[in-house]
Short mmCIF file of C-alpha atoms in Angstrom, two decimals:
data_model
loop_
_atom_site.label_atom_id
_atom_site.label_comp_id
_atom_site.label_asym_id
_atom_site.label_seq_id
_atom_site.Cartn_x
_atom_site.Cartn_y
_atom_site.Cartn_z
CA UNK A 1315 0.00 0.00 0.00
CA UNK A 1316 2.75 2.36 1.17
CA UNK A 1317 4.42 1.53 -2.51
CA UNK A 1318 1.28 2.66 -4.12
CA UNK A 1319 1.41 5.97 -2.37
CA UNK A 1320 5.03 6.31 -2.96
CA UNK A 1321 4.60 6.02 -6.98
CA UNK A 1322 1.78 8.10 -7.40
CA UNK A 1323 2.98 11.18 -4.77
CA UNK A 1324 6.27 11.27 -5.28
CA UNK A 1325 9.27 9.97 -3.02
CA UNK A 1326 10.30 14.09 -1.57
CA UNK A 1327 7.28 13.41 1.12
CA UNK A 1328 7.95 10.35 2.49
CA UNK A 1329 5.85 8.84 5.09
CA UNK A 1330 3.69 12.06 5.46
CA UNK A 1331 2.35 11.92 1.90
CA UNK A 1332 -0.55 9.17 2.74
CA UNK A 1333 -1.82 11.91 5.60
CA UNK A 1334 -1.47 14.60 3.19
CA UNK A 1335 -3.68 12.70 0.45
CA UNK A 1336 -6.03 12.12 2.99
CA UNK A 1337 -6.35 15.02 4.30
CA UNK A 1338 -6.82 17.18 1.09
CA UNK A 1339 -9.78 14.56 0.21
CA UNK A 1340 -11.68 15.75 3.26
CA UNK A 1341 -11.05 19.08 2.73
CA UNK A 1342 -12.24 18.53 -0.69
CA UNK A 1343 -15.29 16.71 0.12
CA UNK A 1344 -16.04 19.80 2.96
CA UNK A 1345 -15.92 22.10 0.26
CA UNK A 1346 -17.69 20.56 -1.98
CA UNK A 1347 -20.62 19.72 0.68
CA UNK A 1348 -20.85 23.38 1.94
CA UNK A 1349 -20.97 24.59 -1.42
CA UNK A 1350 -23.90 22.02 -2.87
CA UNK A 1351 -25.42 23.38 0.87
CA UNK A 1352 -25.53 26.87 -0.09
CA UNK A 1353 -26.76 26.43 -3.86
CA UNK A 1354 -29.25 24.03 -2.79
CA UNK A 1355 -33.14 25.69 -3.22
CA UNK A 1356 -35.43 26.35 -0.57
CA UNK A 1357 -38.23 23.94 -0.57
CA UNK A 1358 -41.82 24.95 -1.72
CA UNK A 1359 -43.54 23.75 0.90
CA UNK A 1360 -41.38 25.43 3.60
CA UNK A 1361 -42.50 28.73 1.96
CA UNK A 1362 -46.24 27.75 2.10
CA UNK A 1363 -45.81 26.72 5.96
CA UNK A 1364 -44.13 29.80 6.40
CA UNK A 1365 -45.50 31.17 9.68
CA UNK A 1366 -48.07 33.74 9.82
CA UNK A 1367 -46.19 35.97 11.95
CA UNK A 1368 -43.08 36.06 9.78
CA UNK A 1369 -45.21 36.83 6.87
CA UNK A 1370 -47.01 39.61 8.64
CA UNK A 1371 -42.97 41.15 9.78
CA UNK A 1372 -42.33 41.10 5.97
CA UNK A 1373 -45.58 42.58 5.04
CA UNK A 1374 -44.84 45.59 7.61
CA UNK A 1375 -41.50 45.81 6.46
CA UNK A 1376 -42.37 46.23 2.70
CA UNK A 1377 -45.56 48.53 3.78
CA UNK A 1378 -42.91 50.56 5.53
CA UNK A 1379 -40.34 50.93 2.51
CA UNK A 1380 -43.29 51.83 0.60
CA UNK A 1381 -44.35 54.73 2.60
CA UNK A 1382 -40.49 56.04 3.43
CA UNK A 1383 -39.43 55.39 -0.36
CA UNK A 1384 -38.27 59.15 -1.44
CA UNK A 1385 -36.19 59.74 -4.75
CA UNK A 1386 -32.94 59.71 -5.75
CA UNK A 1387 -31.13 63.29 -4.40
CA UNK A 1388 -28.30 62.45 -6.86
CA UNK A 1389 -30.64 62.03 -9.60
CA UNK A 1390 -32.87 64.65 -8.91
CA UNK A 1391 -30.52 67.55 -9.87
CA UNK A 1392 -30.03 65.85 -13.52
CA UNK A 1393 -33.72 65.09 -13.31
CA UNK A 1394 -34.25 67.68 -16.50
CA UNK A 1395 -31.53 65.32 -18.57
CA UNK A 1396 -32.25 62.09 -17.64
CA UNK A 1397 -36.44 62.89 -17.74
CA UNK A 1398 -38.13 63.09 -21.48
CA UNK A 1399 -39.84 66.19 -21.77
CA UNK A 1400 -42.57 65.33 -23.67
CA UNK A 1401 -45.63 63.94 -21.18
CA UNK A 1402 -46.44 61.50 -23.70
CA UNK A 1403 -43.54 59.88 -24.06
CA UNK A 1404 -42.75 60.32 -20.67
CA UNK A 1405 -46.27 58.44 -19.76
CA UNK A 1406 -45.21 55.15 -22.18
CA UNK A 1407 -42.01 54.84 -20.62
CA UNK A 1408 -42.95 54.56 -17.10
CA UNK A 1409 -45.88 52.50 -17.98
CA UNK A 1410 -43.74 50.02 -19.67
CA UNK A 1411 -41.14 50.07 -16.61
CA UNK A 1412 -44.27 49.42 -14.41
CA UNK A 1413 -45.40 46.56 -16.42
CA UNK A 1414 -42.30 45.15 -16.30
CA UNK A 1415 -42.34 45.04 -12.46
CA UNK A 1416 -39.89 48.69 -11.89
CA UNK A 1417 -42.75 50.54 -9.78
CA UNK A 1418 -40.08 53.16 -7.73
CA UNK A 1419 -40.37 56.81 -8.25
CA UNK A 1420 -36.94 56.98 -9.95
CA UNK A 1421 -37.34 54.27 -11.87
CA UNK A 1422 -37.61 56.60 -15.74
CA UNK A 1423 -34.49 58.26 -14.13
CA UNK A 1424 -32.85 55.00 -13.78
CA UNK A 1425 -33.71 53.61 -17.18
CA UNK A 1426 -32.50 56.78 -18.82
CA UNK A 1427 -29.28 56.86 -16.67
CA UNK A 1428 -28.31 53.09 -17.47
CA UNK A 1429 -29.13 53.80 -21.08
CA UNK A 1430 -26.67 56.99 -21.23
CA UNK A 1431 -24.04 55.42 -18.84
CA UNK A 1432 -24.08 52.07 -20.74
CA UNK A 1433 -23.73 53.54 -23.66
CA UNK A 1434 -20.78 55.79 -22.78
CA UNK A 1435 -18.63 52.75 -21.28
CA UNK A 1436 -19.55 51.05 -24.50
CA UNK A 1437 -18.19 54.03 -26.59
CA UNK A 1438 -15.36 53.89 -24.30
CA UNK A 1439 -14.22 50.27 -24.42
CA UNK A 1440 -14.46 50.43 -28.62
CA UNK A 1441 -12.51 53.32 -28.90
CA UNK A 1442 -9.77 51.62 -26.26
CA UNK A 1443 -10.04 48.28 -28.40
CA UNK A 1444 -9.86 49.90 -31.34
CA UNK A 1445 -6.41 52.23 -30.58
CA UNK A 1446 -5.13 49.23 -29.01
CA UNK A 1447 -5.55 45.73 -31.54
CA UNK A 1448 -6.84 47.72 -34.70
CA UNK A 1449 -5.08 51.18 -35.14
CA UNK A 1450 -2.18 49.04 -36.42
CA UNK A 1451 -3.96 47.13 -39.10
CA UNK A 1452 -5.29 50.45 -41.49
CA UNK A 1453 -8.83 49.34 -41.02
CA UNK A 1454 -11.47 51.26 -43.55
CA UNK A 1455 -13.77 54.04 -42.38
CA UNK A 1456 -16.76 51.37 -42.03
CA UNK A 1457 -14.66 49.07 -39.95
CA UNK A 1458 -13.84 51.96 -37.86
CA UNK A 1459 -17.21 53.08 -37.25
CA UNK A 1460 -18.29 49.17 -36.77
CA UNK A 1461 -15.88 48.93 -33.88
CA UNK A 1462 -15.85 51.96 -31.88
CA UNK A 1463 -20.17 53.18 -32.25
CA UNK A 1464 -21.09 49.31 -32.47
CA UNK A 1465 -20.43 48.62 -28.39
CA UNK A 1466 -21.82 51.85 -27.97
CA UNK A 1467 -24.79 51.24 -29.50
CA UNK A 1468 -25.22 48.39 -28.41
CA UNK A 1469 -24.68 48.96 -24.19
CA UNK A 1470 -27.66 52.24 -25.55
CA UNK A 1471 -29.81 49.84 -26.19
CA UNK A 1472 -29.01 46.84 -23.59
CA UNK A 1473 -31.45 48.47 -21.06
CA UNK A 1474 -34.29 48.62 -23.16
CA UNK A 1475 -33.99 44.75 -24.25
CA UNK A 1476 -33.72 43.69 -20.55
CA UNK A 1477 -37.40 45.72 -19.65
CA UNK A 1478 -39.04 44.32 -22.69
CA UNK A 1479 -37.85 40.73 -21.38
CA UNK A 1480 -38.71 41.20 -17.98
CA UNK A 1481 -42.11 42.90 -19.11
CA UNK A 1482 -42.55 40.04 -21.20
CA UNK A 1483 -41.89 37.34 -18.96
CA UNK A 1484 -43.62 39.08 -16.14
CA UNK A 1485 -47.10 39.34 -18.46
CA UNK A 1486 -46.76 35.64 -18.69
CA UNK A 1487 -46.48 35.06 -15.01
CA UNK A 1488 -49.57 37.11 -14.26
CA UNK A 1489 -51.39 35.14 -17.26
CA UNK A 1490 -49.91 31.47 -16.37
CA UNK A 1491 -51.69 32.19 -12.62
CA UNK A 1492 -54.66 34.34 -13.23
CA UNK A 1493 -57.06 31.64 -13.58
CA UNK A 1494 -55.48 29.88 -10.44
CA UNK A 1495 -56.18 33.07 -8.77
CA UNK A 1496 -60.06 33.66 -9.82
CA UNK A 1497 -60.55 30.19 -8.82
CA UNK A 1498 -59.23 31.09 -5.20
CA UNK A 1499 -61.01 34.26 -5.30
CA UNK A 1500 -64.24 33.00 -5.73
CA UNK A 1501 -63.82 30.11 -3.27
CA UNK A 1502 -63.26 33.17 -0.99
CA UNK A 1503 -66.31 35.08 -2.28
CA UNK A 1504 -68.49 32.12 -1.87
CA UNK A 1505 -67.59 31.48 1.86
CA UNK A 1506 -68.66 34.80 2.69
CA UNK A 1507 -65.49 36.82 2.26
CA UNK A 1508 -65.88 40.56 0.62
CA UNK A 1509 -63.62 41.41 -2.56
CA UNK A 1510 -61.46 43.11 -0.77
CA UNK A 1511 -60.78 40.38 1.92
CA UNK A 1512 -60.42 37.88 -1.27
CA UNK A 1513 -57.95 40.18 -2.98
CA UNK A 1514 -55.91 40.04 0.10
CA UNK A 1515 -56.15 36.15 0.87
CA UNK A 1516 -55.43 35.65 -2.92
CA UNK A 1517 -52.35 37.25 -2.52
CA UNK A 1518 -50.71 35.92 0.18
CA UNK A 1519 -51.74 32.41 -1.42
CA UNK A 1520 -50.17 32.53 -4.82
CA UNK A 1521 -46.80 34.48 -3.57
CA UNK A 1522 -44.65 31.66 -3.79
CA UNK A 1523 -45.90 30.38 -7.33
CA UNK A 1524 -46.51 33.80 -8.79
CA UNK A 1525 -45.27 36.60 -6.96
CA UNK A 1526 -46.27 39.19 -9.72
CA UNK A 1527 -49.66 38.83 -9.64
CA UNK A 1528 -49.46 38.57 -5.60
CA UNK A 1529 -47.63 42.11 -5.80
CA UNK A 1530 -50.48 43.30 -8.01
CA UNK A 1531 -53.24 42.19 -5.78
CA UNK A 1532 -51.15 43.67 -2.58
CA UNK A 1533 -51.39 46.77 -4.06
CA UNK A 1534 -55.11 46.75 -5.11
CA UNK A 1535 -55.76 45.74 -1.60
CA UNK A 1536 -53.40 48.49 -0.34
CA UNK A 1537 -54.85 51.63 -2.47
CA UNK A 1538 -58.22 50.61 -1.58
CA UNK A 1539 -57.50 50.37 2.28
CA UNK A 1540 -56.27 54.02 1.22
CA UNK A 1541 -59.63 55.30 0.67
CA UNK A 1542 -59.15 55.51 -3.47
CA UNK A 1543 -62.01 54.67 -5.67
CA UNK A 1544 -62.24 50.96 -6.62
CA UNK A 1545 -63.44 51.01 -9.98
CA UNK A 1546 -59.85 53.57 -10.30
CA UNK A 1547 -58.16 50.95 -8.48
CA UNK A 1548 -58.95 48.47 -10.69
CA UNK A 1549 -58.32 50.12 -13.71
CA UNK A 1550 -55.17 51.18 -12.90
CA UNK A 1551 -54.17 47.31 -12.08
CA UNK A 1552 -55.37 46.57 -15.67
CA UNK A 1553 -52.87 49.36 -16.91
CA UNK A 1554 -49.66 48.37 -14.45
CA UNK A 1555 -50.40 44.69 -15.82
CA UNK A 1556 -50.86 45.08 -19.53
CA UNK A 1557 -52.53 41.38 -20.07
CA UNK A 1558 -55.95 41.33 -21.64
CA UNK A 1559 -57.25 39.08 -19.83
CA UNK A 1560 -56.76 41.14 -16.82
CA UNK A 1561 -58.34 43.82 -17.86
CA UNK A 1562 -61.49 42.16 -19.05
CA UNK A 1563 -61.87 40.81 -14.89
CA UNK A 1564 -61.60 44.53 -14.04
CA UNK A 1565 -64.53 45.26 -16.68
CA UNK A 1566 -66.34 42.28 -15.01
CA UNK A 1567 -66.13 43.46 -11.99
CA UNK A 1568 -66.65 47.27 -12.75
CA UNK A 1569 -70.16 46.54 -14.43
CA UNK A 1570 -70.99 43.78 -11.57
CA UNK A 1571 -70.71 46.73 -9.02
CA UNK A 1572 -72.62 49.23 -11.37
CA UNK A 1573 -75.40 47.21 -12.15
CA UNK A 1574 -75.58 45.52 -8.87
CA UNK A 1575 -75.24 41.69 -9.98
CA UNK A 1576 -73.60 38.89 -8.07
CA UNK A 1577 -70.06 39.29 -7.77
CA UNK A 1578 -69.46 35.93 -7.23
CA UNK A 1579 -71.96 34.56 -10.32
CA UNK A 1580 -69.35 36.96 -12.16
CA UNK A 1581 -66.63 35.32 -11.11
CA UNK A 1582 -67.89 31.91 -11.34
CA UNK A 1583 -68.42 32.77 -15.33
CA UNK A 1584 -65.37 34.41 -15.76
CA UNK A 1585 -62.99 32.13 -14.28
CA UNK A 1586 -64.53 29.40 -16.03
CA UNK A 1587 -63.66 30.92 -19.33
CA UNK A 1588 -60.47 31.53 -17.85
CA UNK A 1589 -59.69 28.20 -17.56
CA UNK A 1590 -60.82 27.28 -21.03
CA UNK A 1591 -58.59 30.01 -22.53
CA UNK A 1592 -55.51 28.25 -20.47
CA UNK A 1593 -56.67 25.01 -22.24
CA UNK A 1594 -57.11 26.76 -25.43
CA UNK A 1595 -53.66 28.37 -24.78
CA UNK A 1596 -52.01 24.50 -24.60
CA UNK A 1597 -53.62 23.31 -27.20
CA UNK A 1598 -52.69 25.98 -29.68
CA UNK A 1599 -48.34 25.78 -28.19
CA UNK A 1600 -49.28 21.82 -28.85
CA UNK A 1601 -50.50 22.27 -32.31
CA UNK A 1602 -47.58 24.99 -33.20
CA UNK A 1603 -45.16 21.86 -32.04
CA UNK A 1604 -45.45 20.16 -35.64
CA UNK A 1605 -44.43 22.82 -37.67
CA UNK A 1606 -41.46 23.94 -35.83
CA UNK A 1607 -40.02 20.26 -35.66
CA UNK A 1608 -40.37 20.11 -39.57
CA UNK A 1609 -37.66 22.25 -40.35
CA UNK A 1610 -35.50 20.85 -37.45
CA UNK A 1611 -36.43 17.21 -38.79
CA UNK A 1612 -35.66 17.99 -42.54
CA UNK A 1613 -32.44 19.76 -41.33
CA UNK A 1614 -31.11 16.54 -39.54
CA UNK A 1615 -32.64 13.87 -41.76
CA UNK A 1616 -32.21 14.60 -45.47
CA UNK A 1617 -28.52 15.43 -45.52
CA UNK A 1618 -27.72 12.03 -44.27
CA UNK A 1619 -30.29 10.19 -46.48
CA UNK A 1620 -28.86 12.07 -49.50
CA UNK A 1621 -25.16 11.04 -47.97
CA UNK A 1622 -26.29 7.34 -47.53
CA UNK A 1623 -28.03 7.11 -51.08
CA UNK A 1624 -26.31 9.65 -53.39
CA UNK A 1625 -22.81 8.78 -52.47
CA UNK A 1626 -22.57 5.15 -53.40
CA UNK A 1627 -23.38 6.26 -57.02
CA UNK A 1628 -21.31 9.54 -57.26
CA UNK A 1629 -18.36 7.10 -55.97
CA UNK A 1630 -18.98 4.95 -58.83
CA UNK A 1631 -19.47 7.84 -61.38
CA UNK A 1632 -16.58 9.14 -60.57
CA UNK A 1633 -14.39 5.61 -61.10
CA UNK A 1634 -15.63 4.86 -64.57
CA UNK A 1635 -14.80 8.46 -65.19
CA UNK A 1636 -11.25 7.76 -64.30
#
């Protein structure tokens, strides 16, 4: 055994070598264990046992933020820059920032800001690439444009590809759990809850399967504790969400109250077709599944059946040419 050691660590450690081996194993395997530990995911079921106490704490905590949130100081004194000046314009961006989850006061100022500063340090790492690997070379006036406003138009426009994939991604969160959510809503309604009761219960259900609708209904629930006009509240939901199917419920709802009809009959109605359009919804990603693999099939397939059938005679072609 002690031979084995001695070919495969060397003879300069002698009798200490086996210890050393050893010991670098455990310390291995200790690393290795904490760090699968701290990557390993928190279980879903611990979050829906969470206690109701701890969720309350984080509810006061974020209901607290929300009240002491004030702007940016820095950001305020470039607030004329960084701001569009046109109210229209203004108005799209910071709906489009709200759909895609960025609800803070600053958050046009930060979107503008990244845009500018991104695009700078992209302007400034072509122009140092460029004097560095390419000044040499005698590159053409396209080549030098390519390389030094390419990165710079490209860290410009970074910002406004990550919002339209988080807005995107964040519309299908609300959609994938909006008929989970009427469901639960109108068990609520049915056992004698009021809407606003339901809104609240709804959210604190769903948070740890779809947090972005739960933040939606937290804030419904919060602007109408406020005292602000429900039928506003809603709409305004509708508008921070930017699905359709949202803002058909809020319709529901609005002419329920108007016209004085059941709210729950409402919901029972609506979520049904709810849950038909998620079926609906399958069916049609099922039915798209075909013609997307025909390309990828014809792609892998015919090339090789070509190969396997063409080349046999080309071979032989090519022989009694010779």
């Amino acid at each position: 055994m002690d031979d084995i050691f001695t070919s495969l660590l060397g003879p300069e450690l002698g009798a200490i070598g086996p210890l050393l081996l050893i010991g670098f194993l455990a310390l291995a395997l200790i690393v290795a264990a904490v760090m699968i530990f701290l990557n390993q995911k928190s279980d879903p079921l611990e979050k829906l046992n969470e206690a109701p106490e701890r969720r309350k704490k984080k509810e006061t905590k974020a209901q607290a933020s929300l009240r002491t949130a004030k702007s940016n100081d820095k950001l305020e004194k470039y607030s004329n820059f960084l701001e569009p000046k046109n109210e229209k314009e203004y108005s799209a961006v910071q709906q489009k920032l709200m759909q895609a989850g960025y609800q803070t006061k600053d958050a046009v100022r930060f979107y503008h800001f990244s845009q500018f500063a991104l695009g700078l340090a992209g302007l400034a790492i072509g122009t140092l690439y460029f004097l560095l690997v390419l000044s040499g070379k005698e590159p053409t006036t396209q080549q030098t444009l390519m390389w030094i406003l390419g990165p710079g138009c490209a860290g410009y426009m970074l910002p406004k590809y990550w919002v339209t994939k988080r807005q995107q991604q964040r519309q299908e969160q609300i959609t994938e759990g909006f008929p989970d959510a009427l469901d639960m809503m109108l068990v609520c309604v049915e056992a004698g809850q009021s809407l606003d009761q339901s809104i609240i219960r709804v959210a604190r259900e769903i948070r740890s399967a779809f947090p972005a609708l739960a933040d939606e209904f937290e804030v419904v629930s919060h602007q109408i504790k406020a005292g602000k006009d429900k039928a506003t509240v809603l709409a305004d939901m509708g508008d921070r969400c930017g699905v359709a199917d949202v803002s058909s419920f809020v319709t529901v709802l609005v002419q329920s109250a108007t016209f004085g009809t059941s709210i729950a009959e409402a919901l029972r109605v609506y979520a049904g077709e709810m849950r038909d359009k998620r079926v609906m919804r399958a069916e049609e990603k099922a039915n798209k599944l075909p013609t997307k693999m025909t390309l990828a099939t014809m792609v892998l397939t015919v090339p090789p059946l070509l190969i396997i059938l063409v080349a046999p005679s080309a071979i032989g072609i090519l022989e009694l040419g010779k």
